[in-house]
Short mmCIF file of the N, C-alpha and C atoms (twelve columns), coordinates in Angstrom:
data_MODEL
# 
_entry.id   MODEL 
# 
loop_
_atom_site.group_PDB 
_atom_site.id 
_atom_site.type_symbol 
_atom_site.label_atom_id 
_atom_site.label_alt_id 
_atom_site.label_comp_id 
_atom_site.label_asym_id 
_atom_site.label_seq_id 
_atom_site.Cartn_x 
_atom_site.Cartn_y 
_atom_site.Cartn_z 
_atom_site.pdbx_PDB_model_num 
ATOM 1   N N  . MET A 1  202.880 16.940 174.577 1 
ATOM 2   C CA . MET A 1  201.470 16.808 174.867 1 
ATOM 3   C C  . MET A 1  201.206 17.258 176.301 1 
ATOM 4   N N  . SER A 2  200.163 18.019 176.468 1 
ATOM 5   C CA . SER A 2  199.838 18.573 177.781 1 
ATOM 6   C C  . SER A 2  199.139 17.541 178.657 1 
ATOM 7   N N  . ASN A 3  199.416 17.585 179.938 1 
ATOM 8   C CA . ASN A 3  198.769 16.686 180.878 1 
ATOM 9   C C  . ASN A 3  197.512 17.292 181.487 1 
ATOM 10  N N  . SER A 4  197.180 18.522 181.103 1 
ATOM 11  C CA . SER A 4  196.028 19.172 181.702 1 
ATOM 12  C C  . SER A 4  194.737 18.510 181.224 1 
ATOM 13  N N  . LYS A 5  193.859 18.287 182.157 1 
ATOM 14  C CA . LYS A 5  192.593 17.616 181.895 1 
ATOM 15  C C  . LYS A 5  191.601 18.590 181.272 1 
ATOM 16  N N  . VAL A 6  190.896 18.131 180.245 1 
ATOM 17  C CA . VAL A 6  189.849 18.937 179.623 1 
ATOM 18  C C  . VAL A 6  188.560 18.697 180.396 1 
ATOM 19  N N  . VAL A 7  187.928 19.782 180.806 1 
ATOM 20  C CA . VAL A 7  186.674 19.703 181.552 1 
ATOM 21  C C  . VAL A 7  185.541 20.037 180.590 1 
ATOM 22  N N  . GLU A 8  184.529 19.185 180.534 1 
ATOM 23  C CA . GLU A 8  183.375 19.460 179.691 1 
ATOM 24  C C  . GLU A 8  182.249 19.985 180.561 1 
ATOM 25  N N  . HIS A 9  181.621 21.046 180.076 1 
ATOM 26  C CA . HIS A 9  180.562 21.721 180.836 1 
ATOM 27  C C  . HIS A 9  179.371 21.928 179.907 1 
ATOM 28  N N  . LYS A 10 178.188 21.484 180.317 1 
ATOM 29  C CA . LYS A 10 176.972 21.689 179.530 1 
ATOM 30  C C  . LYS A 10 176.150 22.798 180.175 1 
ATOM 31  N N  . THR A 11 175.601 23.669 179.337 1 
ATOM 32  C CA . THR A 11 174.830 24.793 179.837 1 
ATOM 33  C C  . THR A 11 173.715 25.117 178.849 1 
ATOM 34  N N  . LYS A 12 172.851 26.030 179.223 1 
ATOM 35  C CA . LYS A 12 171.735 26.410 178.355 1 
ATOM 36  C C  . LYS A 12 172.018 27.659 177.541 1 
ATOM 37  N N  . ARG A 13 173.222 28.230 177.692 1 
ATOM 38  C CA . ARG A 13 173.546 29.476 176.975 1 
ATOM 39  C C  . ARG A 13 175.052 29.600 176.787 1 
ATOM 40  N N  . PHE A 14 175.436 30.460 175.850 1 
ATOM 41  C CA . PHE A 14 176.850 30.800 175.665 1 
ATOM 42  C C  . PHE A 14 177.287 31.581 176.901 1 
ATOM 43  N N  . VAL A 15 178.452 31.241 177.444 1 
ATOM 44  C CA . VAL A 15 178.933 31.935 178.637 1 
ATOM 45  C C  . VAL A 15 180.458 32.036 178.631 1 
ATOM 46  N N  . ILE A 16 180.941 33.193 179.067 1 
ATOM 47  C CA . ILE A 16 182.366 33.396 179.347 1 
ATOM 48  C C  . ILE A 16 182.414 33.892 180.791 1 
ATOM 49  N N  . ARG A 17 183.082 33.139 181.674 1 
ATOM 50  C CA . ARG A 17 183.152 33.479 183.100 1 
ATOM 51  C C  . ARG A 17 184.591 33.620 183.546 1 
ATOM 52  N N  . LYS A 18 184.835 34.605 184.390 1 
ATOM 53  C CA . LYS A 18 186.184 34.773 184.945 1 
ATOM 54  C C  . LYS A 18 186.612 33.526 185.708 1 
ATOM 55  N N  . SER A 19 185.679 32.872 186.390 1 
ATOM 56  C CA . SER A 19 186.024 31.697 187.196 1 
ATOM 57  C C  . SER A 19 186.449 30.493 186.349 1 
ATOM 58  N N  . LEU A 20 186.165 30.510 185.043 1 
ATOM 59  C CA . LEU A 20 186.536 29.388 184.172 1 
ATOM 60  C C  . LEU A 20 187.820 29.642 183.385 1 
ATOM 61  N N  . ILE A 21 188.379 30.838 183.490 1 
ATOM 62  C CA . ILE A 21 189.587 31.165 182.739 1 
ATOM 63  C C  . ILE A 21 190.746 30.293 183.215 1 
ATOM 64  N N  . GLY A 22 191.416 29.654 182.275 1 
ATOM 65  C CA . GLY A 22 192.562 28.804 182.585 1 
ATOM 66  C C  . GLY A 22 192.206 27.410 183.048 1 
ATOM 67  N N  . LYS A 23 190.931 27.040 182.997 1 
ATOM 68  C CA . LYS A 23 190.494 25.720 183.477 1 
ATOM 69  C C  . LYS A 23 190.384 24.688 182.362 1 
ATOM 70  N N  . ASN A 24 190.757 25.062 181.113 1 
ATOM 71  C CA . ASN A 24 190.723 24.139 179.971 1 
ATOM 72  C C  . ASN A 24 189.332 23.518 179.813 1 
ATOM 73  N N  . THR A 25 188.320 24.368 179.711 1 
ATOM 74  C CA . THR A 25 186.934 23.931 179.675 1 
ATOM 75  C C  . THR A 25 186.353 23.995 178.267 1 
ATOM 76  N N  . ILE A 26 185.711 22.908 177.859 1 
ATOM 77  C CA . ILE A 26 184.937 22.882 176.625 1 
ATOM 78  C C  . ILE A 26 183.476 23.033 177.050 1 
ATOM 79  N N  . ILE A 27 182.817 24.064 176.545 1 
ATOM 80  C CA . ILE A 27 181.424 24.316 176.903 1 
ATOM 81  C C  . ILE A 27 180.536 23.939 175.732 1 
ATOM 82  N N  . THR A 28 179.466 23.224 176.030 1 
ATOM 83  C CA . THR A 28 178.465 22.862 175.035 1 
ATOM 84  C C  . THR A 28 177.137 23.407 175.516 1 
ATOM 85  N N  . PHE A 29 176.454 24.147 174.645 1 
ATOM 86  C CA . PHE A 29 175.133 24.645 174.997 1 
ATOM 87  C C  . PHE A 29 174.169 24.382 173.850 1 
ATOM 88  N N  . THR A 30 172.877 24.382 174.173 1 
ATOM 89  C CA . THR A 30 171.834 24.179 173.185 1 
ATOM 90  C C  . THR A 30 171.202 25.524 172.888 1 
ATOM 91  N N  . ASN A 31 171.241 25.939 171.612 1 
ATOM 92  C CA . ASN A 31 170.682 27.238 171.251 1 
ATOM 93  C C  . ASN A 31 169.165 27.156 171.059 1 
ATOM 94  N N  . LYS A 32 168.555 28.264 170.696 1 
ATOM 95  C CA . LYS A 32 167.096 28.328 170.540 1 
ATOM 96  C C  . LYS A 32 166.584 27.409 169.434 1 
ATOM 97  N N  . LYS A 33 167.438 27.060 168.469 1 
ATOM 98  C CA . LYS A 33 167.053 26.153 167.380 1 
ATOM 99  C C  . LYS A 33 167.291 24.691 167.759 1 
ATOM 100 N N  . GLN A 34 167.604 24.465 169.045 1 
ATOM 101 C CA . GLN A 34 167.882 23.126 169.568 1 
ATOM 102 C C  . GLN A 34 169.129 22.494 168.941 1 
ATOM 103 N N  . GLU A 35 170.089 23.327 168.528 1 
ATOM 104 C CA . GLU A 35 171.364 22.850 168.021 1 
ATOM 105 C C  . GLU A 35 172.395 22.931 169.139 1 
ATOM 106 N N  . ASN A 36 173.227 21.901 169.239 1 
ATOM 107 C CA . ASN A 36 174.306 21.922 170.219 1 
ATOM 108 C C  . ASN A 36 175.505 22.655 169.633 1 
ATOM 109 N N  . VAL A 37 176.044 23.594 170.394 1 
ATOM 110 C CA . VAL A 37 177.206 24.371 169.976 1 
ATOM 111 C C  . VAL A 37 178.283 24.198 171.047 1 
ATOM 112 N N  . SER A 38 179.495 23.859 170.616 1 
ATOM 113 C CA . SER A 38 180.612 23.675 171.555 1 
ATOM 114 C C  . SER A 38 181.731 24.649 171.233 1 
ATOM 115 N N  . TYR A 39 182.438 25.077 172.275 1 
ATOM 116 C CA . TYR A 39 183.585 25.971 172.095 1 
ATOM 117 C C  . TYR A 39 184.524 25.814 173.272 1 
ATOM 118 N N  . ASN A 40 185.795 26.151 173.019 1 
ATOM 119 C CA . ASN A 40 186.798 26.122 174.069 1 
ATOM 120 C C  . ASN A 40 186.762 27.479 174.768 1 
ATOM 121 N N  . HIS A 41 186.375 27.485 176.023 1 
ATOM 122 C CA . HIS A 41 186.208 28.719 176.793 1 
ATOM 123 C C  . HIS A 41 187.461 29.584 176.752 1 
ATOM 124 N N  . ASP A 42 188.629 28.999 176.997 1 
ATOM 125 C CA . ASP A 42 189.879 29.766 177.049 1 
ATOM 126 C C  . ASP A 42 190.254 30.341 175.685 1 
ATOM 127 N N  . GLU A 43 190.034 29.578 174.606 1 
ATOM 128 C CA . GLU A 43 190.355 30.085 173.265 1 
ATOM 129 C C  . GLU A 43 189.490 31.298 172.933 1 
ATOM 130 N N  . VAL A 44 188.192 31.217 173.227 1 
ATOM 131 C CA . VAL A 44 187.290 32.343 172.948 1 
ATOM 132 C C  . VAL A 44 187.671 33.544 173.809 1 
ATOM 133 N N  . TYR A 45 187.905 33.309 175.097 1 
ATOM 134 C CA . TYR A 45 188.278 34.411 175.990 1 
ATOM 135 C C  . TYR A 45 189.589 35.064 175.540 1 
ATOM 136 N N  . ASN A 46 190.600 34.268 175.270 1 
ATOM 137 C CA . ASN A 46 191.910 34.820 174.890 1 
ATOM 138 C C  . ASN A 46 191.855 35.562 173.561 1 
ATOM 139 N N  . ALA A 47 191.056 35.079 172.616 1 
ATOM 140 C CA . ALA A 47 190.944 35.739 171.313 1 
ATOM 141 C C  . ALA A 47 190.254 37.097 171.412 1 
ATOM 142 N N  . HIS A 48 189.370 37.240 172.391 1 
ATOM 143 C CA . HIS A 48 188.574 38.475 172.529 1 
ATOM 144 C C  . HIS A 48 188.677 39.070 173.930 1 
ATOM 145 N N  . LYS A 49 189.815 38.854 174.577 1 
ATOM 146 C CA . LYS A 49 190.018 39.290 175.959 1 
ATOM 147 C C  . LYS A 49 189.709 40.771 176.166 1 
ATOM 148 N N  . SER A 50 190.246 41.628 175.320 1 
ATOM 149 C CA . SER A 50 190.033 43.070 175.501 1 
ATOM 150 C C  . SER A 50 188.556 43.436 175.356 1 
ATOM 151 N N  . ARG A 51 187.863 42.756 174.471 1 
ATOM 152 C CA . ARG A 51 186.428 43.006 174.284 1 
ATOM 153 C C  . ARG A 51 185.645 42.628 175.544 1 
ATOM 154 N N  . PHE A 52 185.907 41.432 176.092 1 
ATOM 155 C CA . PHE A 52 185.197 40.997 177.300 1 
ATOM 156 C C  . PHE A 52 185.540 41.894 178.490 1 
ATOM 157 N N  . GLU A 53 186.812 42.221 178.645 1 
ATOM 158 C CA . GLU A 53 187.239 43.047 179.777 1 
ATOM 159 C C  . GLU A 53 186.625 44.442 179.728 1 
ATOM 160 N N  . ALA A 54 186.259 44.918 178.544 1 
ATOM 161 C CA . ALA A 54 185.665 46.252 178.397 1 
ATOM 162 C C  . ALA A 54 184.156 46.272 178.666 1 
ATOM 163 N N  . MET A 55 183.544 45.101 178.766 1 
ATOM 164 C CA . MET A 55 182.087 45.025 178.969 1 
ATOM 165 C C  . MET A 55 181.720 45.298 180.423 1 
ATOM 166 N N  . ASN A 56 180.687 46.124 180.622 1 
ATOM 167 C CA . ASN A 56 180.209 46.417 181.980 1 
ATOM 168 C C  . ASN A 56 179.767 45.160 182.713 1 
ATOM 169 N N  . CYS A 57 179.073 44.268 182.015 1 
ATOM 170 C CA . CYS A 57 178.585 43.047 182.666 1 
ATOM 171 C C  . CYS A 57 179.740 42.179 183.145 1 
ATOM 172 N N  . PHE A 58 180.846 42.172 182.404 1 
ATOM 173 C CA . PHE A 58 181.992 41.354 182.782 1 
ATOM 174 C C  . PHE A 58 182.657 41.914 184.032 1 
ATOM 175 N N  . ALA A 59 182.700 43.225 184.129 1 
ATOM 176 C CA . ALA A 59 183.276 43.858 185.319 1 
ATOM 177 C C  . ALA A 59 182.370 43.669 186.531 1 
ATOM 178 N N  . LYS A 60 181.075 43.830 186.337 1 
ATOM 179 C CA . LYS A 60 180.126 43.776 187.456 1 
ATOM 180 C C  . LYS A 60 179.804 42.344 187.900 1 
ATOM 181 N N  . TYR A 61 179.516 41.474 186.934 1 
ATOM 182 C CA . TYR A 61 179.062 40.109 187.255 1 
ATOM 183 C C  . TYR A 61 180.121 39.038 187.013 1 
ATOM 184 N N  . LYS A 62 181.277 39.439 186.457 1 
ATOM 185 C CA . LYS A 62 182.371 38.510 186.172 1 
ATOM 186 C C  . LYS A 62 181.986 37.447 185.145 1 
ATOM 187 N N  . SER A 63 181.006 37.782 184.284 1 
ATOM 188 C CA . SER A 63 180.624 36.860 183.221 1 
ATOM 189 C C  . SER A 63 179.906 37.592 182.095 1 
ATOM 190 N N  . TYR A 64 179.884 36.935 180.936 1 
ATOM 191 C CA . TYR A 64 179.140 37.419 179.782 1 
ATOM 192 C C  . TYR A 64 178.331 36.237 179.279 1 
ATOM 193 N N  . THR A 65 177.040 36.426 179.033 1 
ATOM 194 C CA . THR A 65 176.202 35.348 178.523 1 
ATOM 195 C C  . THR A 65 175.395 35.817 177.326 1 
ATOM 196 N N  . ASN A 66 174.990 34.847 176.526 1 
ATOM 197 C CA . ASN A 66 174.088 35.083 175.406 1 
ATOM 198 C C  . ASN A 66 173.202 33.850 175.326 1 
ATOM 199 N N  . SER A 67 171.902 34.015 175.533 1 
ATOM 200 C CA . SER A 67 171.010 32.861 175.600 1 
ATOM 201 C C  . SER A 67 170.547 32.366 174.238 1 
ATOM 202 N N  . ASN A 68 170.727 33.157 173.182 1 
ATOM 203 C CA . ASN A 68 170.205 32.765 171.876 1 
ATOM 204 C C  . ASN A 68 171.193 31.999 171.002 1 
ATOM 205 N N  . ALA A 69 172.432 32.442 170.972 1 
ATOM 206 C CA . ALA A 69 173.405 31.843 170.051 1 
ATOM 207 C C  . ALA A 69 174.815 32.238 170.460 1 
ATOM 208 N N  . ILE A 70 175.783 31.641 169.771 1 
ATOM 209 C CA . ILE A 70 177.167 32.068 169.984 1 
ATOM 210 C C  . ILE A 70 177.304 33.432 169.295 1 
ATOM 211 N N  . PRO A 71 177.879 34.418 169.972 1 
ATOM 212 C CA . PRO A 71 177.984 35.749 169.358 1 
ATOM 213 C C  . PRO A 71 178.727 35.703 168.022 1 
ATOM 214 N N  . ALA A 72 178.339 36.587 167.118 1 
ATOM 215 C CA . ALA A 72 178.934 36.610 165.779 1 
ATOM 216 C C  . ALA A 72 180.451 36.730 165.835 1 
ATOM 217 N N  . PHE A 73 180.972 37.515 166.773 1 
ATOM 218 C CA . PHE A 73 182.424 37.713 166.837 1 
ATOM 219 C C  . PHE A 73 183.161 36.475 167.336 1 
ATOM 220 N N  . CYS A 74 182.443 35.458 167.811 1 
ATOM 221 C CA . CYS A 74 183.059 34.225 168.323 1 
ATOM 222 C C  . CYS A 74 182.784 33.010 167.443 1 
ATOM 223 N N  . ARG A 75 181.937 33.138 166.451 1 
ATOM 224 C CA . ARG A 75 181.499 31.968 165.669 1 
ATOM 225 C C  . ARG A 75 182.636 31.217 164.988 1 
ATOM 226 N N  . ASN A 76 183.689 31.931 164.608 1 
ATOM 227 C CA . ASN A 76 184.806 31.241 163.962 1 
ATOM 228 C C  . ASN A 76 185.568 30.341 164.932 1 
ATOM 229 N N  . LEU A 77 185.304 30.451 166.229 1 
ATOM 230 C CA . LEU A 77 185.997 29.640 167.234 1 
ATOM 231 C C  . LEU A 77 185.157 28.460 167.728 1 
ATOM 232 N N  . ALA A 78 183.955 28.289 167.170 1 
ATOM 233 C CA . ALA A 78 183.122 27.154 167.569 1 
ATOM 234 C C  . ALA A 78 183.792 25.854 167.129 1 
ATOM 235 N N  . LEU A 79 183.632 24.810 167.919 1 
ATOM 236 C CA . LEU A 79 184.252 23.513 167.603 1 
ATOM 237 C C  . LEU A 79 183.364 22.710 166.672 1 
# 
């Protein structure tokens, strides 16, 4: 069993940030339908690392966000 602490983070949108990689963070956000969606930041990032790294916004701003919903390519990783 790992001793690493799980950090919970609440936000208004889906987000993948370089600064959160490896921090064992569970992110919960409220979508436009007022539904709470949770996901493990590291699991989503690691599963789609090459996709995020190829995005211009990820290179320029060090993050990817979606204010409406969890992206379709990540939905299978929602908690």
